[in-house]
mmCIF file of C-alpha atoms in Angstrom:
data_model
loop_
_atom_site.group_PDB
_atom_site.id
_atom_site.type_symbol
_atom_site.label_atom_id
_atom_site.label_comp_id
_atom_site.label_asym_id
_atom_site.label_seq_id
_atom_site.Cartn_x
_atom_site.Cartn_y
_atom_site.Cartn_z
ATOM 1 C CA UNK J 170 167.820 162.367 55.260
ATOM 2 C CA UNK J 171 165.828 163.515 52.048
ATOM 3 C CA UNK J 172 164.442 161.823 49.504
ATOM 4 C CA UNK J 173 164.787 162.904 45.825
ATOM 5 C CA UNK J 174 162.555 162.898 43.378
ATOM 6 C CA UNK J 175 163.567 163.315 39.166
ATOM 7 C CA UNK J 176 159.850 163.812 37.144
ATOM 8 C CA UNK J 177 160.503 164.266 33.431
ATOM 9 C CA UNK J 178 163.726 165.679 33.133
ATOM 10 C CA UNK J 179 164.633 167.034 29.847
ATOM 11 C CA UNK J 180 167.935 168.970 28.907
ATOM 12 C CA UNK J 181 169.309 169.527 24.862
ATOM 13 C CA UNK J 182 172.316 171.015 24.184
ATOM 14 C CA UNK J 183 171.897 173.339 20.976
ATOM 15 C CA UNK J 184 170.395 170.538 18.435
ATOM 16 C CA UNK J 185 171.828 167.924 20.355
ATOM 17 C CA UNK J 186 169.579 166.336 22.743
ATOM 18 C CA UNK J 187 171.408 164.708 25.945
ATOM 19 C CA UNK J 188 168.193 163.890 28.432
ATOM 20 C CA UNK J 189 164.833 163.351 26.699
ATOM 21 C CA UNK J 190 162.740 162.672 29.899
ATOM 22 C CA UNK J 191 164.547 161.277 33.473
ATOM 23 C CA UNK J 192 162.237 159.968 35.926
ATOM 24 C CA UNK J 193 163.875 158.228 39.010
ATOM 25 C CA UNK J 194 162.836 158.442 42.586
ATOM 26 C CA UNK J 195 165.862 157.789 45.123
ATOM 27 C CA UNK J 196 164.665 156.543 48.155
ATOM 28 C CA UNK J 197 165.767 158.414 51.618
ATOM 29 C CA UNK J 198 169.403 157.298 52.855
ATOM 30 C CA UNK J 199 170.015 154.996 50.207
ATOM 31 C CA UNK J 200 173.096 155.272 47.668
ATOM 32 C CA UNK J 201 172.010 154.894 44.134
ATOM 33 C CA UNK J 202 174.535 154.238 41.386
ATOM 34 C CA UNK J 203 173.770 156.383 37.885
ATOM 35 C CA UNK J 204 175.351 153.665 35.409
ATOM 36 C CA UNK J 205 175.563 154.450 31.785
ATOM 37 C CA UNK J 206 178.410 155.055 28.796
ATOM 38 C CA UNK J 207 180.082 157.575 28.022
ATOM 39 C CA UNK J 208 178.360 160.441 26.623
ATOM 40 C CA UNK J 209 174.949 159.028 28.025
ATOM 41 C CA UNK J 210 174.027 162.397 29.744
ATOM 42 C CA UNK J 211 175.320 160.942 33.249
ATOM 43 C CA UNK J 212 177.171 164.051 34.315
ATOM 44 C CA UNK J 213 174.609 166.235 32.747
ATOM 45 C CA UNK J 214 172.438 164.571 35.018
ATOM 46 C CA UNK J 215 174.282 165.408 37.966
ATOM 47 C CA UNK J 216 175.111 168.921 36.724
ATOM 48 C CA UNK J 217 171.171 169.673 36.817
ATOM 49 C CA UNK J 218 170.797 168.619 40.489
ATOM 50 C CA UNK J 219 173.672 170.305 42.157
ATOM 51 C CA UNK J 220 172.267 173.171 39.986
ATOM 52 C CA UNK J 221 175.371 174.038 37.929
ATOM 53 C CA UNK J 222 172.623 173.706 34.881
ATOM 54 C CA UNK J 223 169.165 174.486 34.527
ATOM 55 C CA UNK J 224 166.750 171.970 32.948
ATOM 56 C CA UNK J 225 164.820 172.296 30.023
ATOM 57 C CA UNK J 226 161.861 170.606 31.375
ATOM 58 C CA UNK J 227 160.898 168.667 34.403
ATOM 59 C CA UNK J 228 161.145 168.734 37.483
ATOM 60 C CA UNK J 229 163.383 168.044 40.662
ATOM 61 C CA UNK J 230 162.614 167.660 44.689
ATOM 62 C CA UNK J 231 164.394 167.673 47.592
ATOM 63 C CA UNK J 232 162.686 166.255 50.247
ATOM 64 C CA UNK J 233 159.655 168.426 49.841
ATOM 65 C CA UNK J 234 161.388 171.443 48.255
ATOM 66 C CA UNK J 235 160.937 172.153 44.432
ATOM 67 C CA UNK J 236 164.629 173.190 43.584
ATOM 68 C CA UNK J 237 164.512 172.726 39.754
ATOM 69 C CA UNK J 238 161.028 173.344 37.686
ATOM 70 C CA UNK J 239 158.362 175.235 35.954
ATOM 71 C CA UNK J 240 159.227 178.797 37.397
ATOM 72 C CA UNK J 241 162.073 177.570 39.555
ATOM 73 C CA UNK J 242 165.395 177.257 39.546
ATOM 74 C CA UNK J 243 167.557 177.105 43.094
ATOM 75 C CA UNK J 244 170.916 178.200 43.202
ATOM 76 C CA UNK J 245 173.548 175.248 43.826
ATOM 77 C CA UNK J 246 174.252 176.962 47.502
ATOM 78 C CA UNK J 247 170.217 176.857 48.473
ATOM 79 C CA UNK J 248 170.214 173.326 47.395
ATOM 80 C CA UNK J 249 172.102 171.650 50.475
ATOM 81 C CA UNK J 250 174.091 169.201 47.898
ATOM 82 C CA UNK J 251 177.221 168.452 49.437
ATOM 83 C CA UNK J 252 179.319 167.718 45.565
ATOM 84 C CA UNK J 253 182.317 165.311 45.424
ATOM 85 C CA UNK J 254 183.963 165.644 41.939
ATOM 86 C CA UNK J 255 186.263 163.005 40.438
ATOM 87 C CA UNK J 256 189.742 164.353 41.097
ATOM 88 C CA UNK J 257 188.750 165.793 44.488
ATOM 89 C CA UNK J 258 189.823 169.810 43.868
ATOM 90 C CA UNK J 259 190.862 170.561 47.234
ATOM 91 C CA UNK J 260 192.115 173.901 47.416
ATOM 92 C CA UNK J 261 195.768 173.354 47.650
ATOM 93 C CA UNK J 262 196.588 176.690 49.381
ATOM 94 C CA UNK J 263 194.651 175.363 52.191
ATOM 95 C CA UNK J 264 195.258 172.986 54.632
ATOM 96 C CA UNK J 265 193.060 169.823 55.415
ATOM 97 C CA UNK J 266 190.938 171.084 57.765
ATOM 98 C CA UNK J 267 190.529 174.434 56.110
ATOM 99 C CA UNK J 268 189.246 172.365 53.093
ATOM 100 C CA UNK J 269 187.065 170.780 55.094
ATOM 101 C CA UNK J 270 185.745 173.436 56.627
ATOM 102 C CA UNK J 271 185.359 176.217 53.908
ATOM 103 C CA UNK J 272 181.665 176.234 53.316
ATOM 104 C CA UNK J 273 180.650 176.315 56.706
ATOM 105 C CA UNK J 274 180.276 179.523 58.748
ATOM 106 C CA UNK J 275 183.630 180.791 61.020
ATOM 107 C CA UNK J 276 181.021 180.292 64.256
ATOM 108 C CA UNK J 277 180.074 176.682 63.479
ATOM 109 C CA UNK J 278 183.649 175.789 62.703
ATOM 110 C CA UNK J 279 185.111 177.422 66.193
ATOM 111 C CA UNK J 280 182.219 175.986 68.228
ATOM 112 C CA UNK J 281 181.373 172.712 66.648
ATOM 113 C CA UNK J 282 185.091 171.086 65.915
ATOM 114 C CA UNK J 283 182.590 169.917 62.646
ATOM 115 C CA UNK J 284 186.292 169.509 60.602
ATOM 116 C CA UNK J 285 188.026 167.671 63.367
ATOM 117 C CA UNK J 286 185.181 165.333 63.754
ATOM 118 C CA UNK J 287 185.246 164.653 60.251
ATOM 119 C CA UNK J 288 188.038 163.774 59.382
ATOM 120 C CA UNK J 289 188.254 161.258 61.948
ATOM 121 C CA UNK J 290 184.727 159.622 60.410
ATOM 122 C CA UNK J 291 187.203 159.359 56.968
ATOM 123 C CA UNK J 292 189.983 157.509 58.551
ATOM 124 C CA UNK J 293 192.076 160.791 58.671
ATOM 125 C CA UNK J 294 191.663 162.013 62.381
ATOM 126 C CA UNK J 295 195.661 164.380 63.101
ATOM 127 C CA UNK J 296 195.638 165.158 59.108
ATOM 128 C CA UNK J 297 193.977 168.474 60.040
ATOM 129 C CA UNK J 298 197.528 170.737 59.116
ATOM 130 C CA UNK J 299 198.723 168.854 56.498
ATOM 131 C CA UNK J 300 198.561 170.356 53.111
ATOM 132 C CA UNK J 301 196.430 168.780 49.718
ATOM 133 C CA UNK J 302 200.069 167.803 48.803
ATOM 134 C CA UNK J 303 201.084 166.262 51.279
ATOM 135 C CA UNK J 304 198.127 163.794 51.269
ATOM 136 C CA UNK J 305 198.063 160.568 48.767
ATOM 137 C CA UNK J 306 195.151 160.346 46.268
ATOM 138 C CA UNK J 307 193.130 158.291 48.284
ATOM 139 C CA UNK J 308 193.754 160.685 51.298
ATOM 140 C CA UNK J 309 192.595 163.708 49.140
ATOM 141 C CA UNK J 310 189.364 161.599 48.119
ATOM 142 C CA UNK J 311 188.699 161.632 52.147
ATOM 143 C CA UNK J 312 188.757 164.824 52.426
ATOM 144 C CA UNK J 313 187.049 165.737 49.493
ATOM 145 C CA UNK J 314 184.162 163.281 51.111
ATOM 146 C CA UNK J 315 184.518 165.320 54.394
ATOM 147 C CA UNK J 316 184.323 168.630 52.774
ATOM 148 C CA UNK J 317 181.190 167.314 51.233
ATOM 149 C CA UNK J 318 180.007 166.173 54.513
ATOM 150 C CA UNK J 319 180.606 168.943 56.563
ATOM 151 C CA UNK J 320 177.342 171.201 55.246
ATOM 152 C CA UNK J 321 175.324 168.639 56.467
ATOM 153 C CA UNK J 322 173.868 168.069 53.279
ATOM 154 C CA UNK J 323 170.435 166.914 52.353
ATOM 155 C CA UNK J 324 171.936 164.881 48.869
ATOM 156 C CA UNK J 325 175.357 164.027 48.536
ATOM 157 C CA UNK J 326 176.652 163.240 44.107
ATOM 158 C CA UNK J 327 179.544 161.884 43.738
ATOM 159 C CA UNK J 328 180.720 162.418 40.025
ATOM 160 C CA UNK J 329 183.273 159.097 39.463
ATOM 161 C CA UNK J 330 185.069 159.948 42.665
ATOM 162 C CA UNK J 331 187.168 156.761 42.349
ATOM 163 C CA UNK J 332 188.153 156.549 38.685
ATOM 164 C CA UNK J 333 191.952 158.213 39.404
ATOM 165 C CA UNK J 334 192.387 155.951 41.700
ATOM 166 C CA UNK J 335 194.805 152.325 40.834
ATOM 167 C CA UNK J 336 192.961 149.457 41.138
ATOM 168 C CA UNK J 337 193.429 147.765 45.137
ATOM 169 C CA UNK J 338 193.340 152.307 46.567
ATOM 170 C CA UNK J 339 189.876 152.411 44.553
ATOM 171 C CA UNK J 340 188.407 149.325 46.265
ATOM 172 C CA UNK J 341 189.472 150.344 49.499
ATOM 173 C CA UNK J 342 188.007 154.359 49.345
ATOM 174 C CA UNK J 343 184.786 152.974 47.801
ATOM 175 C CA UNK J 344 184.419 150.551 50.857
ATOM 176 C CA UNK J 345 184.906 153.556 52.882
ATOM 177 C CA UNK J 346 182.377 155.789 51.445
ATOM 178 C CA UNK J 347 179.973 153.086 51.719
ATOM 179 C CA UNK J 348 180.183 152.566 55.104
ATOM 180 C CA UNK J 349 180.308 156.207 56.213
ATOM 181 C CA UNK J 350 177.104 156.623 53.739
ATOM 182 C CA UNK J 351 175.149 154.052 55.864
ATOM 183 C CA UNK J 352 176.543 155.023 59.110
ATOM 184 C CA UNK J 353 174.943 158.542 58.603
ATOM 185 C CA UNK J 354 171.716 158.028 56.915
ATOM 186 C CA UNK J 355 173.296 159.457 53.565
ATOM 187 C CA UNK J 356 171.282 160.103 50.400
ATOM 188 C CA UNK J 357 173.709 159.979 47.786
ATOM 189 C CA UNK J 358 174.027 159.520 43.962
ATOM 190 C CA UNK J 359 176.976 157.913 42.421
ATOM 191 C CA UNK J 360 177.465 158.235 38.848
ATOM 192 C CA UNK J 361 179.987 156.101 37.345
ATOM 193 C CA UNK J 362 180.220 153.993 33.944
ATOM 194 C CA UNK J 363 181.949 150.717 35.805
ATOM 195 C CA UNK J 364 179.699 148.255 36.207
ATOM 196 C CA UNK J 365 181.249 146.097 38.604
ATOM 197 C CA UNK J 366 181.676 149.596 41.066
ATOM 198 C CA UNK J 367 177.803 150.143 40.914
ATOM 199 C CA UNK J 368 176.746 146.526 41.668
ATOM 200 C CA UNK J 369 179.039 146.188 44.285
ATOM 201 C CA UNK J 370 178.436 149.622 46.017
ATOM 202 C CA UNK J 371 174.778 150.728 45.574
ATOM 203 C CA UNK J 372 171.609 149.925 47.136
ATOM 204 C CA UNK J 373 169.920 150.273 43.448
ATOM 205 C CA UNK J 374 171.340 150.821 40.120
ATOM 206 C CA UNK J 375 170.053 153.099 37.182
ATOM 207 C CA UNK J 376 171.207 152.274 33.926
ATOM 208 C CA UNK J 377 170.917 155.546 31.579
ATOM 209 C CA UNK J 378 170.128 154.758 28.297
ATOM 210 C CA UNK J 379 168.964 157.119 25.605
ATOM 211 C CA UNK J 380 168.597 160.059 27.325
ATOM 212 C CA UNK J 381 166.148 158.221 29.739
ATOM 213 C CA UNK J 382 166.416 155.584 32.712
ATOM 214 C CA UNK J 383 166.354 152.344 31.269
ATOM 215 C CA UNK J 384 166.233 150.008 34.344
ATOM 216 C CA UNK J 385 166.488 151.181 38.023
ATOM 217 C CA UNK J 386 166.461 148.174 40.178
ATOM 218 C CA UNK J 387 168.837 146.521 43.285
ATOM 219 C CA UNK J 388 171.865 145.114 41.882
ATOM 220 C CA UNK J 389 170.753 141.505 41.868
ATOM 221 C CA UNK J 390 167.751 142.137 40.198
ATOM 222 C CA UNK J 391 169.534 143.811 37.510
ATOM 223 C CA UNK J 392 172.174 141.511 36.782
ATOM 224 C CA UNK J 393 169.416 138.617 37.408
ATOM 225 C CA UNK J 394 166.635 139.914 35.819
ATOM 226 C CA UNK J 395 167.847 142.707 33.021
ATOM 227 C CA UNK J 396 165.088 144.107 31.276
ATOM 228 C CA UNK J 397 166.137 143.809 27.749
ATOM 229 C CA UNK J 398 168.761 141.782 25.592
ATOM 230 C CA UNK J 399 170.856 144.912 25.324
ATOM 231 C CA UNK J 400 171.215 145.402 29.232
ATOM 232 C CA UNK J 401 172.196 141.714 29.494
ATOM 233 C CA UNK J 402 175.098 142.454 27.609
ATOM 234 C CA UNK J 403 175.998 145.884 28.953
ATOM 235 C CA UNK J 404 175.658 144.351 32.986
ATOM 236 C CA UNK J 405 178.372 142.065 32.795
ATOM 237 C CA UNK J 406 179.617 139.220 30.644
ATOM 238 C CA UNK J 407 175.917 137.427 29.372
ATOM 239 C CA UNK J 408 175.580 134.859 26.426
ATOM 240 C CA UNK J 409 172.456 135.541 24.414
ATOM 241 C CA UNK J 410 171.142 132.216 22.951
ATOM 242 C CA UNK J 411 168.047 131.417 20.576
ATOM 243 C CA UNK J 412 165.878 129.123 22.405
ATOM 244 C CA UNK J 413 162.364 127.883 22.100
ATOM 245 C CA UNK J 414 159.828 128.163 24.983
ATOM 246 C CA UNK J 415 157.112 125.710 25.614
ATOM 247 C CA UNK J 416 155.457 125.699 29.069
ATOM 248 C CA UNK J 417 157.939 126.990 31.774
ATOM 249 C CA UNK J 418 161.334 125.699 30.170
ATOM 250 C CA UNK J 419 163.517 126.622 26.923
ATOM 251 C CA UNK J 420 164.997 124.451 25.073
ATOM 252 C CA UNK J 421 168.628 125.891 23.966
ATOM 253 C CA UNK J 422 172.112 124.545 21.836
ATOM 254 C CA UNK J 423 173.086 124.237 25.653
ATOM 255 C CA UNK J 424 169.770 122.224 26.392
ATOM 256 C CA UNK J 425 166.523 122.146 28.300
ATOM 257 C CA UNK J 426 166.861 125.210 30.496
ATOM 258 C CA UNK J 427 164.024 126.310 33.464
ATOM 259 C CA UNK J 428 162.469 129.955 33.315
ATOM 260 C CA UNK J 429 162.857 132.068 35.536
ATOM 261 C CA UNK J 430 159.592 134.392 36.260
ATOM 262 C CA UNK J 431 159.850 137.844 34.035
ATOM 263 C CA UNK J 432 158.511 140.430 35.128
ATOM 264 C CA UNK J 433 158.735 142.291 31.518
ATOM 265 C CA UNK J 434 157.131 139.337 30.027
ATOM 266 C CA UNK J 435 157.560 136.721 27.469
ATOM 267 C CA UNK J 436 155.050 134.753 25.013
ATOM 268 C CA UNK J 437 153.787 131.545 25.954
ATOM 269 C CA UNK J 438 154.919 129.757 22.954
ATOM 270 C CA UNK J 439 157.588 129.877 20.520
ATOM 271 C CA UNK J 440 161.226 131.612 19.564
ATOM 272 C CA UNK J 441 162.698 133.545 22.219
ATOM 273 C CA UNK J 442 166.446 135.024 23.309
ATOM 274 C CA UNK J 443 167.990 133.278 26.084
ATOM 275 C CA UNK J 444 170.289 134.706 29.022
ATOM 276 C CA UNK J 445 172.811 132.519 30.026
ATOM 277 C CA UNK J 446 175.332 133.991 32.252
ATOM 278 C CA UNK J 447 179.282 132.709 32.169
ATOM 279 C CA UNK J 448 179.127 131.689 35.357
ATOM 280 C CA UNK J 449 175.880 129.322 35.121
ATOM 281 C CA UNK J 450 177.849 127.139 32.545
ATOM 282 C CA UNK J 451 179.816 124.076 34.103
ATOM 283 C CA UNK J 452 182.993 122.720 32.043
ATOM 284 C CA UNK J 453 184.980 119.508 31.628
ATOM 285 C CA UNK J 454 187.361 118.531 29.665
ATOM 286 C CA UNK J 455 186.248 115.912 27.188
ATOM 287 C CA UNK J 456 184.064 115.254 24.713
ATOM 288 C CA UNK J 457 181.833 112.619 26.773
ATOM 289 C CA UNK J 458 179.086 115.232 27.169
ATOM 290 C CA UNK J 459 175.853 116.317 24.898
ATOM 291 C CA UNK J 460 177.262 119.321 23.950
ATOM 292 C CA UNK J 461 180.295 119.338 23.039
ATOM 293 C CA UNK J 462 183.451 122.067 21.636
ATOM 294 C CA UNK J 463 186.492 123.307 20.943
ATOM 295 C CA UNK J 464 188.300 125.943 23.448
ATOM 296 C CA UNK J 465 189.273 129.049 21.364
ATOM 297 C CA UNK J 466 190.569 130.736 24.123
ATOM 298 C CA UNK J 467 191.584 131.120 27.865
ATOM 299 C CA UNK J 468 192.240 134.147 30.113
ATOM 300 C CA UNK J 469 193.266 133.821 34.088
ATOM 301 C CA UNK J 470 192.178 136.610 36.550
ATOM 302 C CA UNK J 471 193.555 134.969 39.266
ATOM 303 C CA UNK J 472 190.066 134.574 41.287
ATOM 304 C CA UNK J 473 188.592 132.856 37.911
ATOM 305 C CA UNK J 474 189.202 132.521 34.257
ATOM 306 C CA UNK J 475 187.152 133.008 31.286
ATOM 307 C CA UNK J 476 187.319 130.385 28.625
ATOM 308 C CA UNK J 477 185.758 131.011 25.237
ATOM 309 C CA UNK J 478 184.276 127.699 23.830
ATOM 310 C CA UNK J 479 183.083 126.676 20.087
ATOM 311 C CA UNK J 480 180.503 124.147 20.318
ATOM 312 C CA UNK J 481 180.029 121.635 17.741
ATOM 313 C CA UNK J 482 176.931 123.609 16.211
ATOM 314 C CA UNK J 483 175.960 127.023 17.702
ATOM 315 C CA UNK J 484 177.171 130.437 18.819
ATOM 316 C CA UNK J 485 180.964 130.887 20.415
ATOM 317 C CA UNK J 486 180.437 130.282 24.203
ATOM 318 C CA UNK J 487 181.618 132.656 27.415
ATOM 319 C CA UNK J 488 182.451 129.972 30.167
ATOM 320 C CA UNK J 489 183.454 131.651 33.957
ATOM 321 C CA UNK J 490 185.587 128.833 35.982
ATOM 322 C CA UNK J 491 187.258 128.667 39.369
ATOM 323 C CA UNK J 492 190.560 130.186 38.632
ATOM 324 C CA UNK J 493 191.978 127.153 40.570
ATOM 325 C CA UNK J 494 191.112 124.673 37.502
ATOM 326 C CA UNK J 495 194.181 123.983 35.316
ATOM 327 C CA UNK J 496 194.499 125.523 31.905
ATOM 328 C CA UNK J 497 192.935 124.530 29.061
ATOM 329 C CA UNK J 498 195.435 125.313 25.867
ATOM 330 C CA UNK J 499 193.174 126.905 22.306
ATOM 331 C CA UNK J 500 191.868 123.433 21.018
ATOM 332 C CA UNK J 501 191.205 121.232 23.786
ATOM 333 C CA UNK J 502 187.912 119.345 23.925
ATOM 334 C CA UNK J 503 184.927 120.163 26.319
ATOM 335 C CA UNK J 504 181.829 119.348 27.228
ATOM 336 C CA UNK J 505 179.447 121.738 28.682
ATOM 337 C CA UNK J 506 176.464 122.224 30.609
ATOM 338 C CA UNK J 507 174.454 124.905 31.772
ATOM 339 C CA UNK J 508 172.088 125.010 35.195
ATOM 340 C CA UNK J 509 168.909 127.639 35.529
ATOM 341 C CA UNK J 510 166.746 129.278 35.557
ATOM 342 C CA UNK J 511 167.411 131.516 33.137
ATOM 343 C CA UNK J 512 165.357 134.650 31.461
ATOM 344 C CA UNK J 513 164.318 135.091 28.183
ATOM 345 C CA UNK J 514 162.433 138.153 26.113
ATOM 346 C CA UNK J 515 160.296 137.628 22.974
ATOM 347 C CA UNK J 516 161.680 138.223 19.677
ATOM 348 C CA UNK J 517 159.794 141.245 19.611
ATOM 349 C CA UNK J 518 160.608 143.000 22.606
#
């Protein structure tokens, strides 16, 4: 297990700069998730540590090993990154276990068994002669994994490894990974621009943003605790009300909410903006309530359903229910009500 360490990263393209100073510290068998748009620099970031590109500035450690810096520059294949891209690239001439073990020396593979073994850590033990074909996109995922594995790297980066794959296959392989990850002490890095795949698979999330790490916290704290207005809204569903704090509570169109502690801060007095996630809101039908609406809309997803609500006076409204509570047709009346704490930021941050 290594740690690795990001100090200053910088990297332009022509005129164009993509990362105007990275600084992120990933913690020793931990899997962090690199969260961001498109076109935020994420798999420029990843690029630069397997070495594929060499930074403009900054500086990157392995462990205690400068591999990218003033003076130095490692090749990718002194590096020990094991690299899983997104559509796998097995070799398709090839077979499994060939794939698996083609960086590693023709002793290690004859003595060790270090392909056999695995593939049966990735679920895919008697695959060993089948061919890249053969296998189902999941499958090849495994084995791209394994292949990544078998070098007995010191960082494993994962670049969207899972975004081929439909919907209930993706769940599944990312549930794998995870568990072979912690089973073996894995650093890893996992870019990916879902959010609901980086909450619900790293140890800590950082959100790129600007060419720079915005936030890099554990998943709850993120979602819980976001460090600006703008990350509310890009971390999930988030309502973003004007409220008005006076010692330890904010009043709100959805009433008199508790704080919850900040650790970026917020004044003492006055206007603030208010994060009130979906899910904190309670609805019933009915207008016997303080606040009252309209719904504008309703969408089912089975597990829950996301109802869109016009209050008398204020902002539209993002309401998360049970998905078990009946339907509520465009115009039906509602009252709401919303339990904290909730965080707020200062007009001027």
């Amino acid at each position: 297990m290594r740690q690795l360490e990001i100090v200053g990263l910088r990297k332009a393209f022509g005129a164009h700069p993509v990362l105007t100073g990275v600084d992120l510290s990933v913690p020793a068998g931990s899997l962090t998730a690199i969260l961001g748009p498109s076109g935020s620099g994420k798999t420029t970031l990843l690029r630069l540590l397997a070495g594929f590109e060499r930074a403009d500035a900054g500086m990157i450690t392995i462990g205690d090993i400068v591999v990218d810096g003033p003076k130095v520059h490692a090749p990718p294949e002194r590096r020990r990154i094991g690299y899983v891209p997104q559509e796998g690239s097995l070799f398709p001439h090839l077979t499994v276990a060939g794939n698996v073990a083609f960086g590693l020396r023709a002793q290690s593979r004859k003595k060790n068994g270090t392909a056999e073994r695995l593939l049966e850590a990735v679920g895919l033990g008697g695959f060993g002669k089948r061919y890249p074909h053969q296998l189902s996109g999941g499958q090849q995922q495994r084995v791209a994994l394994a292949r990544a594995l078998a070098i007995d790297p010191a960082v494993v980066l994962l670049d969207e490894p899972f975004a081929s794959l439909d919907a209930n296959l993706r769940a599944s392989v990312r549930a794998d990974v995870q568990r072979i990850f912690r089973d073996r002490g894995t650093t890893a890095i996992l870019v990916t621009h879902d959010q609901d795949e980086a909450l619900s698979v790293a140890d800590r999330v950082a959100v790129l943003r600007g060419g720079k790490i915005a936030q890099y916290a554990a998943p709850e704290d993120l979602y819980t605790r976001p460090a600006d207005p703008e990350l509310a809204t890009f971390i999930g569903d988030a309502n973003l009300l004007a409220g008005e704090h006076v010692a330890g509570s904010v009043q709100t169109a959805l009433g008199l909410l508790p704080l919850l502690h900040n650790d970026h801060g917020f004044p003492p007095t006055g206007h603030v903006t208010v994060l009130v996630r979906p899910e904190q809101i309670a609805l019933d039908p009915g207008s016997a309530g303080e606040v009252c609406g309209r719904v504008v809309s309703y969408g089912y997803h089975g597990h829950d359903a996301v109802v869109r609500v016009q209050p008398e006076q204020g902002e539209l409204i993002l309401v998360r229910v049970l998905g078990g509570q009946r339907q509520l047709p465009p115009g039906s009346p509602v009252t709401l009500s919303a339990k904290g704490p909730v965080i707020a930021w200062g007009k001027t941050a």
